[in-house]
Amino acid sequence: MVKTPRDRNATFEPKIIEKGQTKLTGFEEKCIALYAKGVSLRDIEKTLKEIYGVKINKDDISRLISTVSEEVEAWRKRKLKPMYVFTYADCLYVPIKDDITTSKKAVYVIIGVDVDGYKEILGMWIDKSESSSFWSNV
């Protein structure tokens, strides 16, 4: 939530956001994209300052990322449709950052196709490498 300053004469004109605007356009997407690429909170804070010209507290960035993490967890626990006509299972390698190092990890994906032809990601898991034993646990 963006808090714009008020002045007695209502002459203050924000430069980055419009009057009455409470969110920075694309702000959340930029935070999440940077975090997903393994950028540290401190570096996200610096990058957003360069983009918007204002300091965004890393605690606020952390809160936003926590909210997204909660949404991901809710997605994982969602109820699936009772039937899928087809299911696809695949694994691809994606660079993932753990603390300080980046390494390619196996991302397991299962996609279901319902009776209307709609494709839906049923689940995603990350492991060090692809193995038949991992698939048998899914």
GROMACS .gro file of C-alpha atoms in nm:
model
  138
    1MET     CA    1   0.000   0.000   0.000
    2VAL     CA    2   0.145   0.333  -0.105
    3LYS     CA    3   0.090   0.627   0.130
    4THR     CA    4   0.113   0.960  -0.047
    5PRO     CA    5   0.180   1.273   0.158
    6ARG     CA    6  -0.099   1.523   0.214
    7ASP     CA    7  -0.064   1.897   0.215
    8ARG     CA    8  -0.306   2.166   0.333
    9ASN     CA    9  -0.355   2.322  -0.009
   10ALA     CA   10  -0.378   1.991  -0.199
   11THR     CA   11  -0.104   2.108  -0.434
   12PHE     CA   12   0.127   1.809  -0.393
   13GLU     CA   13   0.164   1.622  -0.723
   14PRO     CA   14   0.335   1.283  -0.699
   15LYS     CA   15   0.592   1.210  -0.970
   16ILE     CA   16   0.591   0.830  -0.969
   17ILE     CA   17   0.227   0.747  -0.898
   18GLU     CA   18  -0.100   0.922  -0.974
   19LYS     CA   19  -0.304   1.095  -0.704
   20GLY     CA   20  -0.520   0.840  -0.525
   21GLN     CA   21  -0.323   0.545  -0.658
   22THR     CA   22  -0.249   0.296  -0.380
   23LYS     CA   23  -0.034   0.042  -0.563
   24LEU     CA   24   0.270   0.074  -0.784
   25THR     CA   25   0.191  -0.074  -1.124
   26GLY     CA   26   0.391  -0.390  -1.177
   27PHE     CA   27   0.558  -0.358  -0.837
   28GLU     CA   28   0.444  -0.697  -0.706
   29GLU     CA   29   0.531  -0.870  -1.032
   30LYS     CA   30   0.881  -0.721  -1.032
   31CYS     CA   31   0.941  -0.826  -0.669
   32ILE     CA   32   0.823  -1.181  -0.731
   33ALA     CA   33   1.015  -1.213  -1.059
   34LEU     CA   34   1.337  -1.093  -0.896
   35TYR     CA   35   1.289  -1.322  -0.596
   36ALA     CA   36   1.211  -1.619  -0.822
   37LYS     CA   37   1.540  -1.556  -1.003
   38GLY     CA   38   1.721  -1.585  -0.671
   39VAL     CA   39   1.787  -1.214  -0.612
   40SER     CA   40   1.839  -1.130  -0.243
   41LEU     CA   41   1.594  -0.903  -0.057
   42ARG     CA   42   1.865  -0.639  -0.027
   43ASP     CA   43   1.928  -0.644  -0.404
   44ILE     CA   44   1.552  -0.636  -0.475
   45GLU     CA   45   1.531  -0.330  -0.250
   46LYS     CA   46   1.814  -0.160  -0.447
   47THR     CA   47   1.662  -0.253  -0.785
   48LEU     CA   48   1.318  -0.119  -0.693
   49LYS     CA   49   1.478   0.205  -0.571
   50GLU     CA   50   1.646   0.239  -0.912
   51ILE     CA   51   1.317   0.170  -1.094
   52TYR     CA   52   1.079   0.380  -0.882
   53GLY     CA   53   1.318   0.629  -0.724
   54VAL     CA   54   1.182   0.557  -0.374
   55LYS     CA   55   1.310   0.333  -0.097
   56ILE     CA   56   1.094   0.026  -0.045
   57ASN     CA   57   1.162  -0.141   0.288
   58LYS     CA   58   1.292  -0.497   0.259
   59ASP     CA   59   1.045  -0.599   0.533
   60ASP     CA   60   0.761  -0.494   0.301
   61ILE     CA   61   0.920  -0.694   0.020
   62SER     CA   62   0.951  -0.993   0.252
   63ARG     CA   63   0.582  -0.959   0.350
   64LEU     CA   64   0.480  -0.956  -0.016
   65ILE     CA   65   0.686  -1.268  -0.086
   66SER     CA   66   0.534  -1.439   0.221
   67THR     CA   67   0.187  -1.360   0.088
   68VAL     CA   68   0.278  -1.520  -0.244
   69SER     CA   69   0.420  -1.822  -0.061
   70GLU     CA   70   0.086  -1.859   0.121
   71GLU     CA   71  -0.098  -1.842  -0.212
   72VAL     CA   72   0.130  -2.111  -0.357
   73GLU     CA   73   0.063  -2.333  -0.055
   74ALA     CA   74  -0.315  -2.282  -0.096
   75TRP     CA   75  -0.278  -2.371  -0.467
   76ARG     CA   76  -0.095  -2.692  -0.374
   77LYS     CA   77  -0.376  -2.789  -0.135
   78ARG     CA   78  -0.660  -2.701  -0.373
   79LYS     CA   79  -0.921  -2.958  -0.469
   80LEU     CA   80  -0.861  -3.112  -0.812
   81LYS     CA   81  -1.132  -3.202  -1.060
   82PRO     CA   82  -1.266  -3.556  -1.021
   83MET     CA   83  -1.145  -3.664  -1.366
   84TYR     CA   84  -0.884  -3.574  -1.627
   85VAL     CA   85  -0.893  -3.730  -1.973
   86PHE     CA   86  -0.515  -3.714  -2.015
   87THR     CA   87  -0.225  -3.647  -1.784
   88TYR     CA   88   0.128  -3.555  -1.884
   89ALA     CA   89   0.428  -3.598  -1.657
   90ASP     CA   90   0.760  -3.437  -1.737
   91CYS     CA   91   1.075  -3.315  -1.574
   92LEU     CA   92   1.289  -3.020  -1.677
   93TYR     CA   93   1.604  -2.868  -1.535
   94VAL     CA   94   1.586  -2.509  -1.416
   95PRO     CA   95   1.854  -2.292  -1.251
   96ILE     CA   96   1.746  -2.241  -0.889
   97LYS     CA   97   1.923  -2.034  -0.626
   98ASP     CA   98   1.969  -2.182  -0.277
   99ASP     CA   99   2.102  -1.921  -0.037
  100ILE     CA  100   2.418  -1.820  -0.226
  101THR     CA  101   2.469  -2.079  -0.498
  102THR     CA  102   2.272  -2.139  -0.816
  103SER     CA  103   2.244  -2.487  -0.958
  104LYS     CA  104   2.019  -2.664  -1.206
  105LYS     CA  105   1.754  -2.871  -1.033
  106ALA     CA  106   1.490  -3.107  -1.159
  107VAL     CA  107   1.138  -2.961  -1.168
  108TYR     CA  108   0.875  -3.232  -1.195
  109VAL     CA  109   0.546  -3.121  -1.352
  110ILE     CA  110   0.217  -3.304  -1.399
  111ILE     CA  111  -0.043  -3.151  -1.632
  112GLY     CA  112  -0.401  -3.273  -1.659
  113VAL     CA  113  -0.641  -3.219  -1.950
  114ASP     CA  114  -1.010  -3.214  -1.857
  115VAL     CA  115  -1.309  -3.323  -2.071
  116ASP     CA  116  -1.333  -2.971  -2.221
  117GLY     CA  117  -0.968  -2.978  -2.331
  118TYR     CA  118  -0.858  -2.733  -2.061
  119LYS     CA  119  -0.499  -2.791  -1.944
  120GLU     CA  120  -0.422  -2.748  -1.577
  121ILE     CA  121  -0.100  -2.790  -1.383
  122LEU     CA  122  -0.184  -3.052  -1.123
  123GLY     CA  123   0.142  -3.033  -0.933
  124MET     CA  124   0.506  -2.928  -0.935
  125TRP     CA  125   0.795  -3.058  -0.727
  126ILE     CA  126   1.166  -2.979  -0.712
  127ASP     CA  127   1.446  -3.230  -0.650
  128LYS     CA  128   1.821  -3.249  -0.710
  129SER     CA  129   1.786  -3.471  -1.017
  130GLU     CA  130   1.532  -3.676  -1.207
  131SER     CA  131   1.479  -4.031  -1.084
  132SER     CA  132   1.219  -4.304  -1.119
  133SER     CA  133   1.202  -4.334  -0.739
  134PHE     CA  134   1.086  -3.972  -0.713
  135TRP     CA  135   0.812  -4.033  -0.970
  136SER     CA  136   0.690  -4.340  -0.779
  137ASN     CA  137   0.644  -4.121  -0.468
  138VAL     CA  138   0.432  -3.870  -0.658
   0.00000   0.00000   0.00000
